Coordinates of C-alpha atoms and ligand atoms in Angstrom, one line a residue:
M1 CA 0.0 0.0 0.0
S2 CA 1.3 3.4 -0.9
N3 CA 0.2 6.8 0.4
D4 CA -1.2 7.6 -3.0
I5 CA -4.4 5.7 -3.6
R6 CA -4.0 6.1 -7.3
Q7 CA -1.0 3.8 -7.3
D8 CA -3.0 1.1 -5.5
L9 CA -5.7 1.4 -8.1
G10 CA -3.3 1.2 -11.0
L11 CA -4.0 4.8 -12.1
R12 CA -1.8 7.5 -13.4
Q13 CA -0.8 10.3 -11.0
V14 CA -2.4 13.2 -12.7
I15 CA -1.3 16.8 -12.1
N16 CA -4.2 19.1 -12.6
V17 CA -3.4 22.5 -14.2
S18 CA -6.7 22.5 -15.9
G19 CA -9.0 23.9 -13.2
T20 CA -11.9 22.5 -11.3
M21 CA -12.7 19.9 -13.8
T22 CA -15.3 17.2 -13.0
A23 CA -13.5 14.9 -15.5
L24 CA -10.4 15.0 -13.2
G25 CA -12.2 14.7 -9.9
A26 CA -13.2 18.4 -9.6
S27 CA -11.1 19.9 -6.8
I28 CA -9.0 19.2 -3.7
V29 CA -11.6 18.6 -0.9
V30 CA -10.7 20.8 2.1
P31 CA -9.6 19.1 5.3
Q32 CA -12.6 20.3 7.2
A33 CA -15.0 18.5 4.8
I34 CA -12.9 15.3 4.9
D35 CA -12.9 15.4 8.7
A36 CA -16.7 16.0 8.9
M37 CA -17.5 13.2 6.4
T38 CA -15.2 10.8 8.3
R39 CA -17.0 11.6 11.6
G40 CA -20.4 11.4 10.0
L41 CA -20.3 8.2 7.9
S42 CA -20.8 5.7 10.8
Q43 CA -23.7 7.7 12.4
F44 CA -27.4 7.8 11.7
F45 CA -29.2 11.0 11.0
E46 CA -32.7 12.2 10.7
M47 CA -32.2 13.3 7.1
T48 CA -34.9 15.9 7.1
A49 CA -33.3 17.6 10.1
L50 CA -29.9 17.4 8.5
H51 CA -31.3 19.0 5.3
K52 CA -32.7 21.8 7.5
Q53 CA -29.4 22.4 9.1
A54 CA -27.8 22.5 5.6
S55 CA -30.4 25.0 4.6
K56 CA -29.3 27.3 7.4
V57 CA -25.7 27.1 6.4
I58 CA -26.5 27.9 2.8
S59 CA -28.7 30.9 3.9
D60 CA -25.9 32.1 6.2
L61 CA -23.4 32.0 3.4
T62 CA -25.5 33.3 0.5
G63 CA -28.1 35.5 2.1
A64 CA -30.8 33.3 0.5
E65 CA -34.0 32.5 2.5
A66 CA -33.3 28.7 2.2
G67 CA -31.0 26.2 0.6
F68 CA -30.9 22.5 -0.5
V69 CA -28.1 20.1 -1.2
T70 CA -28.4 17.8 -4.1
A71 CA -26.1 15.6 -6.2
S72 CA -24.6 18.3 -8.4
C73 CA -25.3 21.6 -10.0
A74 CA -26.7 19.7 -13.0
S75 CA -29.2 18.0 -10.7
G76 CA -29.9 21.3 -9.1
I77 CA -31.0 22.7 -12.4
T78 CA -33.3 19.8 -13.2
L79 CA -34.9 19.9 -9.7
A80 CA -35.2 23.7 -9.6
V81 CA -37.0 23.7 -12.9
A82 CA -39.2 20.8 -11.7
G83 CA -39.9 22.9 -8.5
A84 CA -40.9 25.9 -10.6
M85 CA -43.4 23.7 -12.5
T86 CA -44.9 21.8 -9.6
G87 CA -44.6 24.1 -6.6
S88 CA -45.5 22.0 -3.5
D89 CA -48.1 19.9 -5.3
L90 CA -47.0 16.4 -4.1
L91 CA -49.0 14.6 -6.8
A92 CA -47.6 16.7 -9.6
I93 CA -44.2 15.9 -8.2
E94 CA -44.8 12.2 -8.4
R95 CA -46.1 12.5 -12.0
L96 CA -43.1 14.2 -13.5
P97 CA -41.7 14.0 -16.1
D98 CA -45.3 14.1 -17.3
T99 CA -46.2 17.7 -16.8
G100 CA -49.9 17.3 -17.5
T101 CA -51.6 20.7 -17.3
L102 CA -48.6 22.4 -15.5
K103 CA -46.9 25.4 -17.1
N104 CA -43.9 23.6 -18.7
E105 CA -41.8 26.0 -20.8
V106 CA -38.4 27.2 -19.8
V107 CA -36.7 30.1 -21.6
I108 CA -32.9 30.3 -21.9
P109 CA -30.7 32.6 -24.0
S110 CA -29.4 30.6 -27.0
G111 CA -25.9 31.7 -26.2
H112 CA -26.3 30.1 -22.8
M113 CA -27.1 26.6 -24.2
I114 CA -23.7 25.3 -23.3
S115 CA -22.2 21.9 -22.7
F116 CA -20.4 21.4 -19.4
G117 CA -19.7 17.8 -20.3
A118 CA -23.4 17.3 -20.9
P119 CA -25.9 19.7 -22.5
I120 CA -27.6 22.1 -20.1
E121 CA -30.8 22.0 -22.1
Q122 CA -31.0 18.3 -21.4
M123 CA -30.9 19.0 -17.6
I124 CA -33.9 21.2 -18.1
R125 CA -35.7 18.6 -20.3
L126 CA -35.1 15.8 -17.7
S127 CA -37.8 17.4 -15.5
G128 CA -40.3 17.2 -18.3
A129 CA -40.0 20.8 -19.2
K130 CA -39.7 22.2 -22.8
V131 CA -36.8 24.3 -23.7
V132 CA -37.5 27.6 -25.4
P133 CA -34.3 29.2 -26.7
V134 CA -34.2 33.0 -26.7
G135 CA -32.7 34.9 -29.6
Q136 CA -29.6 33.6 -31.4
A137 CA -26.4 32.2 -30.1
T138 CA -24.6 35.5 -30.8
A139 CA -27.5 37.9 -30.1
S140 CA -30.1 38.0 -27.4
S141 CA -32.1 41.0 -26.3
A142 CA -34.7 42.0 -23.8
Y143 CA -37.5 42.2 -26.5
Q144 CA -36.7 38.6 -27.6
L145 CA -36.8 37.4 -24.0
A146 CA -40.1 39.3 -23.3
T147 CA -41.8 37.8 -26.4
S148 CA -40.5 34.3 -25.6
I149 CA -42.4 34.3 -22.4
N150 CA -46.1 33.3 -22.5
E151 CA -48.8 31.8 -20.3
N152 CA -47.0 28.4 -20.4
T153 CA -43.7 29.7 -19.2
A154 CA -42.7 28.1 -15.9
A155 CA -39.1 29.5 -15.4
A156 CA -36.2 31.2 -17.0
V157 CA -32.6 29.9 -16.9
F158 CA -29.5 32.0 -17.0
V159 CA -25.9 30.7 -17.0
I160 CA -22.8 32.4 -15.7
S161 CA -19.7 30.7 -17.1
H162 CA -16.7 31.0 -19.4
H163 CA -18.6 28.6 -21.7
V164 CA -21.3 31.1 -22.5
V165 CA -21.0 33.3 -25.6
D166 CA -19.2 36.3 -24.2
Y167 CA -20.8 39.1 -26.2
A168 CA -24.2 40.5 -27.2
Q169 CA -26.0 38.6 -24.4
I170 CA -28.7 40.0 -22.2
P171 CA -27.1 41.3 -19.0
I172 CA -28.3 39.5 -15.9
A173 CA -30.0 42.5 -14.3
T174 CA -32.0 43.0 -17.5
F175 CA -32.8 39.3 -17.6
I176 CA -34.2 39.3 -14.1
Q177 CA -36.1 42.6 -14.6
V178 CA -37.9 41.3 -17.8
C179 CA -38.7 37.9 -16.2
H180 CA -40.0 39.5 -13.0
E181 CA -42.2 41.9 -14.9
K182 CA -43.8 38.8 -16.4
G183 CA -43.9 37.0 -13.0
I184 CA -41.4 34.3 -14.1
P185 CA -38.8 33.0 -11.6
V186 CA -35.2 33.1 -12.6
I187 CA -32.9 30.1 -12.1
V188 CA -29.2 30.9 -12.4
D189 CA -26.5 28.3 -13.0
A190 CA -23.4 29.7 -11.2
A191 CA -21.7 26.4 -10.9
S192 CA -18.2 27.6 -11.0
E193 CA -18.5 31.1 -9.5
Y194 CA -16.7 32.3 -6.3
D195 CA -19.3 35.0 -5.7
L196 CA -22.0 33.5 -3.5
T197 CA -24.2 36.6 -2.9
T198 CA -24.4 39.1 -5.7
V199 CA -26.7 37.3 -8.1
L200 CA -29.2 36.6 -5.3
A201 CA -29.0 40.2 -4.2
L202 CA -29.8 41.2 -7.8
G203 CA -33.1 39.3 -7.3
A204 CA -32.5 35.9 -8.8
D205 CA -35.0 33.4 -7.4
I206 CA -32.7 30.4 -7.4
V207 CA -28.9 30.3 -7.7
I208 CA -27.0 27.0 -8.0
W209 CA -23.4 26.2 -7.4
S210 CA -21.3 23.0 -7.5
G211 CA -20.2 22.0 -4.1
H212 CA -17.1 20.4 -5.5
K213 CA -15.6 23.3 -7.4
F214 CA -14.2 26.4 -5.7
L215 CA -15.8 25.5 -2.4
G216 CA -13.7 22.3 -2.1
G217 CA -16.6 20.1 -0.9
P218 CA -17.5 16.6 -1.9
T219 CA -19.5 16.1 -5.2
S220 CA -22.7 18.0 -4.6
G221 CA -24.9 20.8 -5.8
I222 CA -26.0 23.7 -3.7
V223 CA -29.4 25.2 -4.5
S224 CA -30.2 28.6 -2.8
G225 CA -33.1 31.0 -3.1
S226 CA -36.6 31.9 -2.0
K227 CA -38.1 29.6 0.6
D228 CA -41.1 28.5 -1.6
L229 CA -39.0 27.6 -4.6
V230 CA -36.2 25.9 -2.6
R231 CA -38.9 23.9 -0.8
A232 CA -40.5 22.9 -4.1
T233 CA -37.0 21.9 -5.3
Y234 CA -36.3 19.9 -2.1
L235 CA -39.7 18.1 -2.4
Q236 CA -38.6 16.6 -5.8
N237 CA -36.6 14.1 -3.7
R238 CA -40.1 12.4 -3.5
G239 CA -40.0 12.1 -7.3
I240 CA -37.4 12.6 -10.0
G241 CA -34.9 13.9 -7.4
R242 CA -34.7 10.4 -5.8
G243 CA -31.9 9.3 -8.2
M244 CA -30.1 12.6 -7.7
K245 CA -30.2 12.6 -3.9
V246 CA -27.1 13.0 -1.8
G247 CA -26.2 10.9 1.1
K248 CA -25.4 12.1 4.6
E249 CA -21.7 12.3 3.9
S250 CA -22.1 14.8 1.0
I251 CA -24.5 17.0 3.0
I252 CA -22.2 17.0 6.0
G253 CA -19.1 17.5 3.8
V254 CA -20.4 20.4 1.8
M255 CA -21.7 22.1 5.0
A256 CA -18.2 21.9 6.4
A257 CA -16.7 23.2 3.2
M258 CA -19.2 26.2 3.3
I259 CA -18.3 27.0 6.9
A260 CA -14.6 26.7 6.0
W261 CA -15.1 29.0 3.1
K262 CA -15.9 31.9 5.4
T263 CA -12.5 31.7 7.1
R264 CA -10.5 30.5 4.1
D265 CA -7.2 32.4 3.6
H266 CA -8.2 33.7 0.2
E267 CA -5.2 36.1 0.2
G268 CA -2.8 33.3 1.0
I269 CA -4.2 31.2 -1.7
R270 CA -3.9 34.0 -4.2
A271 CA -0.2 34.5 -3.2
R272 CA 0.5 30.8 -3.7
E273 CA -1.2 30.9 -7.1
R274 CA 0.9 34.0 -8.1
S275 CA 4.1 32.3 -7.1
A276 CA 3.2 29.3 -9.3
L277 CA 2.5 31.7 -12.2
N278 CA 5.9 33.2 -11.6
V279 CA 7.7 29.9 -11.7
W280 CA 6.0 29.1 -15.1
S281 CA 6.8 32.6 -16.4
E282 CA 10.4 32.0 -15.8
A283 CA 10.4 28.5 -17.3
L284 CA 8.7 29.8 -20.5
A285 CA 10.7 33.0 -20.9
N286 CA 12.9 33.4 -24.0
R287 CA 11.7 30.3 -25.7
P288 CA 11.2 30.7 -29.5
G289 CA 7.6 30.7 -30.5
V290 CA 6.2 30.7 -26.9
T291 CA 4.3 33.6 -25.5
A292 CA 3.2 33.3 -21.8
T293 CA 0.9 35.9 -20.4
V294 CA -1.1 36.1 -17.2
V295 CA -4.8 36.5 -17.8
P296 CA -7.7 37.1 -15.5
D297 CA -10.6 34.7 -15.2
P298 CA -13.3 35.6 -17.8
T299 CA -16.2 35.7 -15.4
K300 CA -14.2 37.7 -12.8
N301 CA -13.5 35.0 -10.4
P302 CA -10.4 36.0 -8.3
L303 CA -8.1 33.7 -10.2
D304 CA -5.4 34.4 -12.8
R305 CA -4.2 31.8 -15.2
M306 CA -1.2 31.6 -17.5
K307 CA -2.1 31.7 -21.2
V308 CA 0.6 29.8 -23.2
S309 CA 0.4 30.7 -26.9
I310 CA 2.5 28.6 -29.3
D311 CA 3.7 29.5 -32.8
P312 CA 4.3 26.0 -34.2
Q313 CA 6.9 27.1 -36.8
A314 CA 9.1 28.8 -34.2
A315 CA 8.5 26.4 -31.3
H316 CA 8.6 23.3 -33.6
I317 CA 5.4 22.0 -32.0
S318 CA 1.8 23.0 -32.0
A319 CA -0.1 23.9 -28.8
W320 CA -2.1 20.7 -29.0
D321 CA 0.8 18.4 -29.6
L322 CA 2.5 20.0 -26.7
A323 CA -0.6 19.5 -24.5
M324 CA -0.7 15.8 -25.6
R325 CA 2.9 15.2 -24.8
L326 CA 2.4 16.8 -21.3
A327 CA -0.5 14.5 -20.8
A328 CA 1.5 11.4 -21.7
G329 CA 3.5 9.3 -19.3
D330 CA 3.2 8.3 -15.6
S331 CA 2.8 11.8 -14.2
P332 CA 0.5 13.4 -16.8
I333 CA 0.0 17.1 -16.7
I334 CA -3.5 18.1 -17.8
V335 CA -3.7 21.6 -19.1
R336 CA -6.8 23.8 -19.7
D337 CA -7.3 23.2 -23.4
H338 CA -10.8 24.3 -24.3
E339 CA -9.5 26.9 -26.8
I340 CA -6.6 24.7 -28.1
E341 CA -7.4 25.2 -31.8
H342 CA -6.5 28.9 -31.4
G343 CA -3.0 27.8 -30.6
H344 CA -3.0 28.3 -26.9
F345 CA -3.8 26.6 -23.7
F346 CA -4.0 27.8 -20.1
L347 CA -2.2 26.7 -16.9
D348 CA -4.6 27.0 -14.0
P349 CA -2.8 27.1 -10.6
C350 CA -5.9 26.7 -8.4
N351 CA -5.7 22.9 -7.9
L352 CA -2.0 22.3 -7.3
H353 CA -0.5 20.5 -4.4
P354 CA 2.6 22.2 -2.9
G355 CA 5.6 21.8 -5.2
Q356 CA 3.7 20.6 -8.2
E357 CA 4.3 23.9 -10.0
F358 CA 7.9 22.9 -10.3
I359 CA 7.1 19.6 -11.9
V360 CA 4.9 21.4 -14.4
A361 CA 7.7 23.9 -15.1
E362 CA 10.2 21.0 -15.6
R363 CA 7.9 19.1 -18.0
L364 CA 7.2 22.3 -20.0
S365 CA 11.0 23.0 -20.3
E366 CA 11.7 19.4 -21.2
E367 CA 9.1 19.1 -24.0
L368 CA 9.7 22.6 -25.4
G369 CA 13.5 22.0 -25.3
K370 CA 13.1 18.7 -27.1
A371 CA 10.9 20.3 -29.7
A372 CA 13.3 23.2 -30.2
L373 CA 16.1 20.8 -31.0
A374 CA 14.0 18.7 -33.4
N375 CA 14.5 19.3 -37.1
D376 CA 10.9 18.9 -37.9
V377 CA 7.8 20.8 -36.8
T378 CA 5.3 18.6 -35.0
E379 CA 1.8 19.7 -36.0
T380 CA -0.8 17.0 -36.1
P381 CA -3.9 18.2 -38.0
I382 CA -6.3 19.1 -35.2
E383 CA -9.3 17.5 -37.1
D384 CA -7.5 14.2 -36.8
I385 CA -7.1 14.6 -33.1
W386 CA -10.7 15.5 -32.6
L387 CA -12.0 12.5 -34.6
D388 CA -9.6 10.3 -32.7
R389 CA -10.9 11.5 -29.4
E390 CA -14.5 10.9 -30.6
A391 CA -13.5 7.3 -31.5
K392 CA -11.9 6.8 -28.1
I393 CA -15.1 7.7 -26.3
L394 CA -16.8 4.6 -27.6
Q395 CA -13.9 2.3 -26.7
W396 CA -14.6 2.4 -22.9
P397 CA -14.1 0.2 -20.9
D398 CA -11.3 -1.0 -23.2
Ligands
PLP401 C1 -19.4 22.5 -13.8 C2 -20.6 23.1 -14.4 C3 -21.8 22.5 -14.3 C4 -22.0 21.1 -13.8 O1 -21.8 21.1 -12.4 P1 -21.9 19.7 -11.7 O2 -22.0 20.1 -10.2 O3 -20.7 18.9 -11.9 O4 -23.1 19.1 -12.2 C5 -22.9 23.2 -14.7 N1 -22.8 24.5 -15.2 C6 -21.6 25.1 -15.3 C7 -21.6 26.5 -15.9 C8 -20.5 24.4 -14.9 O5 -19.3 25.1 -15.0

């Protein structure tokens, strides 16, 4: 037995410079949450009472009237939409996803119809609701939102994320204003946002976060908002929410993570992240074809990343080939590669264990050094890489 459980399981020892990625196990769970879960696992709980206590912790942190813990932000979206349709009608809850005579349309800006690993519109449809896209991917306006709302509209969904089209979208304040003028509740997906209060203060009826992203809790979703809507969301555990429920350990763990958030040393964390960025700046300086710049988070989370842009002719390797080489071997380094076809990737320092920044710097130096000495330019056609990745999806479990 080693200290690193990944070795025992025959798994590679991944270093995560990609961010809070669910595909890599989300985030480093904070010690307070680990301790609370360990203490709770062997006990019994009156789950309704435990959920009430969690509601208080969520209220305290977010300023919402009430809160509810479910399996994930994705489940939170499904259940909040369900709650907006059924209210506290227990029979309607049991009948979902058949919506019968309930209002069942949900409006969402077209530019917000993202995939976070699964399509958000599917999370809405899972409840039985019908998705009504507003405007076009690259243009949505208040008048389009207003005219998309009718007597069948149950709710409106708004997404805050780097995945969302980042121009010509309805601002959140306008979105809430238009919806409220029509009496429609606003459900906000803020899965990956640090800010736990502003959107509720703006008047959003429900805001949902992932417990396992910046908060450093176990896999979970945190639903906050008005008491009536949160209650209606919670009651879905008697229906479609059953398969999305969390166990005691996740509720206890995410409560501890939320309490710890209040006293987290945010400044100290920023300082550690800055020092990792400095280490990488140095490793990448004066390398032909490599431009490293520190860039802020696109949705204004207090987190800077290093953008590494590669000119393949000068560096002798493309950004994606470099990313793939870093991801090979026993200690793979997984970079943030969602814009890789533009010839850049990002290094995200928010999920590093102490000292890993140096391993990342060494591996970058090693691979860039090797490429610089090579006679040829390595630049695999990106379309081949994407088709290859698609083919690999279907090979699991082989
Ligand atoms: C991560 C993410 C989700 C999914 O969160 P889970 O808690 O893993 O279900 C949904 N929306 C956005 C914008 C995300 O970033």
